[in-house]
PDB file of C-alpha atoms in Angstrom:
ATOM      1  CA  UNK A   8      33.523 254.131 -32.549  1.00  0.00           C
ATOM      2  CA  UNK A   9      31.682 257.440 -31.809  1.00  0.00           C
ATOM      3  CA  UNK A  10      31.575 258.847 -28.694  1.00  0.00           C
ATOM      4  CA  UNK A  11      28.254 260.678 -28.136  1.00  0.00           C
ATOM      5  CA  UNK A  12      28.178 263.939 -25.830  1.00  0.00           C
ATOM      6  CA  UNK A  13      24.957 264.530 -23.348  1.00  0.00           C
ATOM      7  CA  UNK A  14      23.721 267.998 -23.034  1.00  0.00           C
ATOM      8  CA  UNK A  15      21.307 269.302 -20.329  1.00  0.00           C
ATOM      9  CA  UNK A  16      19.777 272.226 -20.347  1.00  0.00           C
ATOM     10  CA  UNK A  17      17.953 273.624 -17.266  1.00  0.00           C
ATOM     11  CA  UNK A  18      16.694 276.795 -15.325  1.00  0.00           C
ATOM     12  CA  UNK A  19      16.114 277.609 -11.805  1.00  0.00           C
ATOM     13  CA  UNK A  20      15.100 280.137  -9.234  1.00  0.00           C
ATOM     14  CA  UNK A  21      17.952 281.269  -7.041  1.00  0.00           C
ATOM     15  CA  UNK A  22      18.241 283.536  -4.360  1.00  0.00           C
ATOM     16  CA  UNK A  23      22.021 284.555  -4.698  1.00  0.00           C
ATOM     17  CA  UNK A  24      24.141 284.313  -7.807  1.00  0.00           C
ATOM     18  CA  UNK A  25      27.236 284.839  -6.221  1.00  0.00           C
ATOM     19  CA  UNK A  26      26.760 281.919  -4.168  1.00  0.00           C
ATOM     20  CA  UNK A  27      25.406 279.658  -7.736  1.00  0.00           C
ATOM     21  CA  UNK A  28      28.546 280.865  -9.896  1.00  0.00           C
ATOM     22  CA  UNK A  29      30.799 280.037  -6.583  1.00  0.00           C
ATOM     23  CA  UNK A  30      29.540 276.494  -6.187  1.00  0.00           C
ATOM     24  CA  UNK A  31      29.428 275.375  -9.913  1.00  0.00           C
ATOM     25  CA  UNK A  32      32.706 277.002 -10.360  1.00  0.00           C
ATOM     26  CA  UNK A  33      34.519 274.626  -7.389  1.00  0.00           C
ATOM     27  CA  UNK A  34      32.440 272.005  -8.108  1.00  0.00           C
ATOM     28  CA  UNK A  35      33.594 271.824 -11.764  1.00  0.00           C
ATOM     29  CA  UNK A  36      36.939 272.490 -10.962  1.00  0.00           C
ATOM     30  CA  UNK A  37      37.349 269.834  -8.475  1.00  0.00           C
ATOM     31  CA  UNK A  38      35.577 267.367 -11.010  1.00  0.00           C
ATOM     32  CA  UNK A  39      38.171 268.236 -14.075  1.00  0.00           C
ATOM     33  CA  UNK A  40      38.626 264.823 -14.832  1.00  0.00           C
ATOM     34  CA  UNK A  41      35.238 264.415 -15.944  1.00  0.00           C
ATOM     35  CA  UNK A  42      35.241 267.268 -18.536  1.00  0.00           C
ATOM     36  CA  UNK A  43      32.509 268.889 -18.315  1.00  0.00           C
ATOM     37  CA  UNK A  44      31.802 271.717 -20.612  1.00  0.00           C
ATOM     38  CA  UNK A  45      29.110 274.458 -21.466  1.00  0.00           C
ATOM     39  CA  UNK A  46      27.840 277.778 -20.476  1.00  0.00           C
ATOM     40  CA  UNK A  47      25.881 279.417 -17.193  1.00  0.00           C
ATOM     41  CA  UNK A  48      24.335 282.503 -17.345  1.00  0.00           C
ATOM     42  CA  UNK A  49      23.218 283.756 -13.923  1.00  0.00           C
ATOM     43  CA  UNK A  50      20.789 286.920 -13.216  1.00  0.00           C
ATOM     44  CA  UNK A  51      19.620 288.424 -10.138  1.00  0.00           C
ATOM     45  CA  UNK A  52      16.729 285.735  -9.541  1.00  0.00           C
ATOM     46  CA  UNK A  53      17.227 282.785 -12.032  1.00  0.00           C
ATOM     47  CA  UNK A  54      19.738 281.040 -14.112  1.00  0.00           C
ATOM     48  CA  UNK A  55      20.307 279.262 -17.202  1.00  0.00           C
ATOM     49  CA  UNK A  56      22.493 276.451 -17.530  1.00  0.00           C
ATOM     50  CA  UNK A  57      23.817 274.291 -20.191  1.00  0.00           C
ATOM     51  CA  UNK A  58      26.074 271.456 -19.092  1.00  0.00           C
ATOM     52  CA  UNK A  59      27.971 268.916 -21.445  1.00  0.00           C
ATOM     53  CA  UNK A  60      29.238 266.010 -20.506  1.00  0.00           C
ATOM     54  CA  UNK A  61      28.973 261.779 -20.150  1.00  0.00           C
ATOM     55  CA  UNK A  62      25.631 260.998 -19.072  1.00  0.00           C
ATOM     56  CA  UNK A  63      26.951 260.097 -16.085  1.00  0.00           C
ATOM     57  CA  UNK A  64      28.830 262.457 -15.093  1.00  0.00           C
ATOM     58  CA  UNK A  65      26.166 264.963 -15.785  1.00  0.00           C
ATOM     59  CA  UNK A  66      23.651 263.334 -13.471  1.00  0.00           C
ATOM     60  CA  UNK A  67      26.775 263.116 -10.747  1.00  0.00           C
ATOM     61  CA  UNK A  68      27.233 266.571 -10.688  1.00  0.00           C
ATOM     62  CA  UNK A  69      23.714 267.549 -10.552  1.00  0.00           C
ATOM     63  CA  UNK A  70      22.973 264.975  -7.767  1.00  0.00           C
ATOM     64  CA  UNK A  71      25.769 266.681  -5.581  1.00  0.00           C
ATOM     65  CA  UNK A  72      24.613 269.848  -6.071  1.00  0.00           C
ATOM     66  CA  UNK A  73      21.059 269.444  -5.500  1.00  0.00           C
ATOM     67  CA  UNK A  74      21.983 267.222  -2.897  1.00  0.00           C
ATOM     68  CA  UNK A  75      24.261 269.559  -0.930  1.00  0.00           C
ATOM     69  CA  UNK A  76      22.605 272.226  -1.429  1.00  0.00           C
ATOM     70  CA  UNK A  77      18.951 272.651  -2.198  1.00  0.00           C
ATOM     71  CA  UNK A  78      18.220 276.142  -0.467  1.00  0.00           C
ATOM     72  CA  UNK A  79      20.314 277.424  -2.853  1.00  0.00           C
ATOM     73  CA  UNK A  80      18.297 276.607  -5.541  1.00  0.00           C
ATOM     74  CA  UNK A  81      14.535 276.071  -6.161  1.00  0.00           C
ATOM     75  CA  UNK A  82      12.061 275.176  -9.111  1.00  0.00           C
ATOM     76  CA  UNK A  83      14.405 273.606 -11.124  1.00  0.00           C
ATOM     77  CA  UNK A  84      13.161 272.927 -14.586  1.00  0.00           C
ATOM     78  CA  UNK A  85      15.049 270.392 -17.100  1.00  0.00           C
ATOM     79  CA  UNK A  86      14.088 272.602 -20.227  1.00  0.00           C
ATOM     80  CA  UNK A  87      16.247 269.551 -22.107  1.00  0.00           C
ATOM     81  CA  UNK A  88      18.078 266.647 -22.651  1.00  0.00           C
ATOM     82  CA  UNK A  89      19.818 264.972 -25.474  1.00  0.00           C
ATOM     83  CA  UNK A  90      22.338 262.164 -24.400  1.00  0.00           C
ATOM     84  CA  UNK A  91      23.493 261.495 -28.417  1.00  0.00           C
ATOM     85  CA  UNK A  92      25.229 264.756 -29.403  1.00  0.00           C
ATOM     86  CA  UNK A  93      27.832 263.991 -31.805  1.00  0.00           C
ATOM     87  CA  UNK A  94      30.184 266.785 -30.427  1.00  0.00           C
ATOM     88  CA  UNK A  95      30.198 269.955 -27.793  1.00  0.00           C
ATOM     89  CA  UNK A  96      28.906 273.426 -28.431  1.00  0.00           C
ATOM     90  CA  UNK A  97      31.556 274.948 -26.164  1.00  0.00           C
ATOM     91  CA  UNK A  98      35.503 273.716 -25.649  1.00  0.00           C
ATOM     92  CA  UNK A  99      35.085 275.162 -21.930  1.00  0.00           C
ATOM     93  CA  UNK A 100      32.577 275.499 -18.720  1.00  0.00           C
ATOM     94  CA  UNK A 101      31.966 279.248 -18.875  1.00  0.00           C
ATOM     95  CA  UNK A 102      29.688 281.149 -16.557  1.00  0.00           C
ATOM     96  CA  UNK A 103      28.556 285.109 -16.596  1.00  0.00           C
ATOM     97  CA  UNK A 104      26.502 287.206 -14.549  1.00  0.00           C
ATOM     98  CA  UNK A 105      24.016 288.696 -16.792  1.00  0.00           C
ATOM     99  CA  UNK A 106      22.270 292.670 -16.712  1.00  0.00           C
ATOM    100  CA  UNK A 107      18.498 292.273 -15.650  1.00  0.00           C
ATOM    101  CA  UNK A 108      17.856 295.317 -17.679  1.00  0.00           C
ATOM    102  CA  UNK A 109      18.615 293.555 -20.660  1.00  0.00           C
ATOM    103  CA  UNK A 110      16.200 291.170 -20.623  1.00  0.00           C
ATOM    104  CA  UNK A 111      13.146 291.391 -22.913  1.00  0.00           C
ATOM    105  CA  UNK A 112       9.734 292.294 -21.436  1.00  0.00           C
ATOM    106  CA  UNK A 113       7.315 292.235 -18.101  1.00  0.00           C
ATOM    107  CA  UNK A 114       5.225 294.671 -20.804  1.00  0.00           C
ATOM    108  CA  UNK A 115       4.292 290.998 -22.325  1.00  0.00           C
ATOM    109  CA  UNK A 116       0.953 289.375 -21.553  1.00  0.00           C
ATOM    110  CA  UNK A 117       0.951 286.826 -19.143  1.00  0.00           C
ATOM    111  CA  UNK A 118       0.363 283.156 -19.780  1.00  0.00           C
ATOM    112  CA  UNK A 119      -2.620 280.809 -18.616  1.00  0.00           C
ATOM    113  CA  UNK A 120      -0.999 277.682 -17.355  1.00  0.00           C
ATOM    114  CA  UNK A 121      -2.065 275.036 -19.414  1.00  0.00           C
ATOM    115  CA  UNK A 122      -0.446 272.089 -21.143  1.00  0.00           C
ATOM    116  CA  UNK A 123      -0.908 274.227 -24.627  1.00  0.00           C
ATOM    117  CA  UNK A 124       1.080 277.039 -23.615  1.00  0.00           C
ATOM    118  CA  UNK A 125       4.139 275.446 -22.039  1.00  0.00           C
ATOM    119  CA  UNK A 126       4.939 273.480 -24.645  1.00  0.00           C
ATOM    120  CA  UNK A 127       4.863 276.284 -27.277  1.00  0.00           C
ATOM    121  CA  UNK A 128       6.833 278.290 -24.477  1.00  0.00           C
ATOM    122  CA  UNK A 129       9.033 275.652 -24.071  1.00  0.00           C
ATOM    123  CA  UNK A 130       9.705 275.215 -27.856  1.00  0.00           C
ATOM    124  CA  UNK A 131      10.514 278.886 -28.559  1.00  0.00           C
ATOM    125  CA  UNK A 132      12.882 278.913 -25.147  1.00  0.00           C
ATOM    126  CA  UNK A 133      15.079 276.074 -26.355  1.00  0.00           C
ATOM    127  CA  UNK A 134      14.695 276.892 -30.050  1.00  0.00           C
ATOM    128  CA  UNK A 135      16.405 280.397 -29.232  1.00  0.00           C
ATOM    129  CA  UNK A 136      18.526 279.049 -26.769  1.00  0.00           C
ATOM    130  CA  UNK A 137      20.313 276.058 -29.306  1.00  0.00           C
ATOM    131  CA  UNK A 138      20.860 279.138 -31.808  1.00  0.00           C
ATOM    132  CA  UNK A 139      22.139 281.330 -29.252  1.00  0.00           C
ATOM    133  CA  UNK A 140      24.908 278.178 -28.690  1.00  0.00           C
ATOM    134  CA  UNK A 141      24.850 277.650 -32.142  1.00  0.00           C
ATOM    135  CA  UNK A 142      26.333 281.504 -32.886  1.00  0.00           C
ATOM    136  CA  UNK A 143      28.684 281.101 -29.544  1.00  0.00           C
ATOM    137  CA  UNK A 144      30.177 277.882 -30.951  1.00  0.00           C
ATOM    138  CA  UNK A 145      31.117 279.400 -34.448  1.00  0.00           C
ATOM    139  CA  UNK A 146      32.632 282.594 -32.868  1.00  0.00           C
ATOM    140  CA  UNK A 147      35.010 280.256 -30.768  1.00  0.00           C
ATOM    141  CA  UNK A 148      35.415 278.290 -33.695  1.00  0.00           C
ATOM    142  CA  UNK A 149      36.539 281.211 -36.088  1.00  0.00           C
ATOM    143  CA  UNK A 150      38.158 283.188 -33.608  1.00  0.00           C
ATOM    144  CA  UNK A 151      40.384 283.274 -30.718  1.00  0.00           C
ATOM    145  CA  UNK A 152      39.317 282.632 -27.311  1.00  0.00           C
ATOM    146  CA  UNK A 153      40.132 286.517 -26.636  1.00  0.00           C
ATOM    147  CA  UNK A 154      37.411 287.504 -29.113  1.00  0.00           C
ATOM    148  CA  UNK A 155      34.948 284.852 -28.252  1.00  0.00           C
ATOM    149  CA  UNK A 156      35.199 286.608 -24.274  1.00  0.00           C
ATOM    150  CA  UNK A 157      34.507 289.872 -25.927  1.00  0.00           C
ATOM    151  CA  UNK A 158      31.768 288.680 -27.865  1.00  0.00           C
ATOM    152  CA  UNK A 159      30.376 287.314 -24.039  1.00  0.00           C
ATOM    153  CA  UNK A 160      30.926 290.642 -22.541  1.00  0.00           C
ATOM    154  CA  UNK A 161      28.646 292.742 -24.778  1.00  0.00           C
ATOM    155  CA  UNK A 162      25.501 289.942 -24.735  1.00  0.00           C
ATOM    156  CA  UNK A 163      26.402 290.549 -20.857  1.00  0.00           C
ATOM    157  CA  UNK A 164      26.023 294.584 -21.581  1.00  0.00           C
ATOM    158  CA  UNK A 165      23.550 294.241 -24.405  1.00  0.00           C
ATOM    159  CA  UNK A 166      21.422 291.497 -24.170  1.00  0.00           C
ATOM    160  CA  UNK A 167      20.802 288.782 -26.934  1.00  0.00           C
ATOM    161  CA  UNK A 168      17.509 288.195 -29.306  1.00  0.00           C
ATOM    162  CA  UNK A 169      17.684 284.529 -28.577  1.00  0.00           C
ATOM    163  CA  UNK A 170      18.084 284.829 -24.322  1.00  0.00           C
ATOM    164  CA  UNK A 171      14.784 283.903 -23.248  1.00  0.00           C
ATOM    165  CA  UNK A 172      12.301 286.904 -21.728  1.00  0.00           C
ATOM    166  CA  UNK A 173      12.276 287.264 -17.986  1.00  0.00           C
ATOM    167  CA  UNK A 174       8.305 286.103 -18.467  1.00  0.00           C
ATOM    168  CA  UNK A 175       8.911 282.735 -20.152  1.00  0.00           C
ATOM    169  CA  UNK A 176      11.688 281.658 -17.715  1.00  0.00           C
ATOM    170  CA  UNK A 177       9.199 282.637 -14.905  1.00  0.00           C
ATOM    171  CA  UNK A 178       6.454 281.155 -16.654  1.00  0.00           C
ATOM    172  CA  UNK A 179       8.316 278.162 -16.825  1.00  0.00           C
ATOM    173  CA  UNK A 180       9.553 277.821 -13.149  1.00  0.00           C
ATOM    174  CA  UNK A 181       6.050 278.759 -12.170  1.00  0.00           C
ATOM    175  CA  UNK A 182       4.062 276.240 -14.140  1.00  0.00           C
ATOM    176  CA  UNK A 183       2.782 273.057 -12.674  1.00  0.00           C
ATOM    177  CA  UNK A 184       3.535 270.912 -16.136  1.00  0.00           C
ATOM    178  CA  UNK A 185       7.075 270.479 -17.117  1.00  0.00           C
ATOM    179  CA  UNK A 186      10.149 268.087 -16.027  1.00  0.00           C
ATOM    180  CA  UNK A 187      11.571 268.812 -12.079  1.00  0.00           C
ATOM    181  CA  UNK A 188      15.339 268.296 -12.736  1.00  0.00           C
ATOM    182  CA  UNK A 189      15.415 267.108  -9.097  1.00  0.00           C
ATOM    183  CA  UNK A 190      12.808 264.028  -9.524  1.00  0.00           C
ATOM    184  CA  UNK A 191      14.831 262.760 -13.205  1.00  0.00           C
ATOM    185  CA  UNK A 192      17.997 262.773 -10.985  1.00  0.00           C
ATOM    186  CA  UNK A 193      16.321 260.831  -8.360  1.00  0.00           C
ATOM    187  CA  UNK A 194      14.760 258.861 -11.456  1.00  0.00           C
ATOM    188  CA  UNK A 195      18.609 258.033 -12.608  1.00  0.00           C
ATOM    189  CA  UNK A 196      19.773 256.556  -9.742  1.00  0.00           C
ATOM    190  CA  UNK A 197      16.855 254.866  -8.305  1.00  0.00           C
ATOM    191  CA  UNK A 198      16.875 253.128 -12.261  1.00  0.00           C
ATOM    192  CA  UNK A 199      13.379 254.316 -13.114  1.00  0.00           C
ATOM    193  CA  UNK A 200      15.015 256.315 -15.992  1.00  0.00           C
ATOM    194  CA  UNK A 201      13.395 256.602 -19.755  1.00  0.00           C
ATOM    195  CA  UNK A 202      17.336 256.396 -21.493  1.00  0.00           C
ATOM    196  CA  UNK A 203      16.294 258.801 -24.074  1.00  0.00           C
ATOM    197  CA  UNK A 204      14.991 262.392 -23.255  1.00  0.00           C
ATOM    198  CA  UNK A 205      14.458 263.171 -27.166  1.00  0.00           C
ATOM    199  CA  UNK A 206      11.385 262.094 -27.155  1.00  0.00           C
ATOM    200  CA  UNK A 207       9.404 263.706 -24.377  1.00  0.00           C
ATOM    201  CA  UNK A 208       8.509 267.067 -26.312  1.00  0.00           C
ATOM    202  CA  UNK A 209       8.288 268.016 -29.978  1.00  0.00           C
ATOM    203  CA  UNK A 210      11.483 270.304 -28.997  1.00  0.00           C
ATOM    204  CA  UNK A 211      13.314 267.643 -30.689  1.00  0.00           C
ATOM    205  CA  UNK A 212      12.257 267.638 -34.247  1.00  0.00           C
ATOM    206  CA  UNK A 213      12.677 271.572 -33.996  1.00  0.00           C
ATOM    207  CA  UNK A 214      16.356 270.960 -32.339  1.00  0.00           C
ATOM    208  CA  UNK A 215      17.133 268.148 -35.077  1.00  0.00           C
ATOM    209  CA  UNK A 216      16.310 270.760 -38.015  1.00  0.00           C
ATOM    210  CA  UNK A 217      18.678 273.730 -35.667  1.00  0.00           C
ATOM    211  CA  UNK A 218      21.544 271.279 -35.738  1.00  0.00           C
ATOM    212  CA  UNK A 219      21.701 270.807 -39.560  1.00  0.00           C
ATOM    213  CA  UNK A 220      23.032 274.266 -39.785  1.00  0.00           C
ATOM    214  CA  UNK A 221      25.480 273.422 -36.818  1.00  0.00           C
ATOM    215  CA  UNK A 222      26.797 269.614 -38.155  1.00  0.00           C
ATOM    216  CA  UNK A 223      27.633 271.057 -41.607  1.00  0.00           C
TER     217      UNK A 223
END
């Protein structure tokens, strides 16, 4: 019987990242029954997360966080969801704090908010993003979890092609169109829940044709 993995990913505006890498760090910690898995990277004003775990679980975690502590964290955006993974991009929960400077950008033309441009925005942020995980997951696959930390450090120090630009995270957070992460969690538990995620963008078909590379 296969046991399918769900993956969120989602962004946010924050106002301290100490205080965001604290409180997913105790909250995971205190939760390691539940193994939860993936990566957080945290800048100065917004953060990236990727979370893998049951469905439930998932939705549990976010729920107390958001819950306990929404000042923390505002505009939360569910870039995606896919509750049928057939197995985890990372063996861990890892976070870093990320260099602003390394970011791709604020020279780039600014976006009209319209339905048009999120979704191509939101297509090229979780395109890059899968392949980003995609390259993480073979280097802990093929090397040792010492090397794997190295390789972190210098996307820390250096940046990454496939970390979104400062402007289409903002856009993003910004824009009127796009999931709330807060409402779907409300969603969950109050039952008014669509079971499959998959099919709210055409993300997916792009995300599908990623994983072939990743499955083999």
């Amino acid at each position: 019987m296969n046991t399918f993995v769900c993956r969120l990913i989602f962004c946010a505006k924050i106002a301290d990242y100490e205080n965001i890498i604290h409180l997913f760090d105790n909250l995971i910690k205190k939760n390691i029954t539940q193994h939860i898995t993936g990566l957080l990277l945290v800048y100065s004003d917004f953060m990236i997360h990727l979370i893998e775990a049951s469905e439930e679980d998932i939705f549990q975690l976010c729920r107390e966080v958001f819950t306990n502590n929404s000042s923390r964290m505002t505009n939360i955006k569910c870039l995606y969801m896919q509750n049928n993974a057939k197995k985890r991009f990372f063996k861990e929960w890892y976070f870093k704090k990320m260099k602003n400077n390394t970011l791709e950008d604020d020279k780039l033309k600014e976006l009209e908010d319209n339905f048009e441009n999120v979704s191509s925005t939101y297509e090229a942020v979780v395109g890059n993003l899968f392949k980003l995980y995609i390259k993480l997951w073979h280097k802990l696959r093929l090397g040792s979890y010492e090397n794997f930390n190295e390789y972190l450090d210098l996307i820390v120090v250096n940046g990454h092609p496939n970390i979104p630009s400062r402007r289409n995270i903002k856009f993003i957070l910004q824009s009127v169109w796009g999931y709330n992460l807060t409402t779907l969690v409300e969603n969950y538990y109050n039952l008014n829940y669509f079971s499959n995620f998959d099919d709210y963008s055409s993300v997916s078909e792009m995300i599908q044709e990623i994983n072939l590379n990743y499955n083999k």
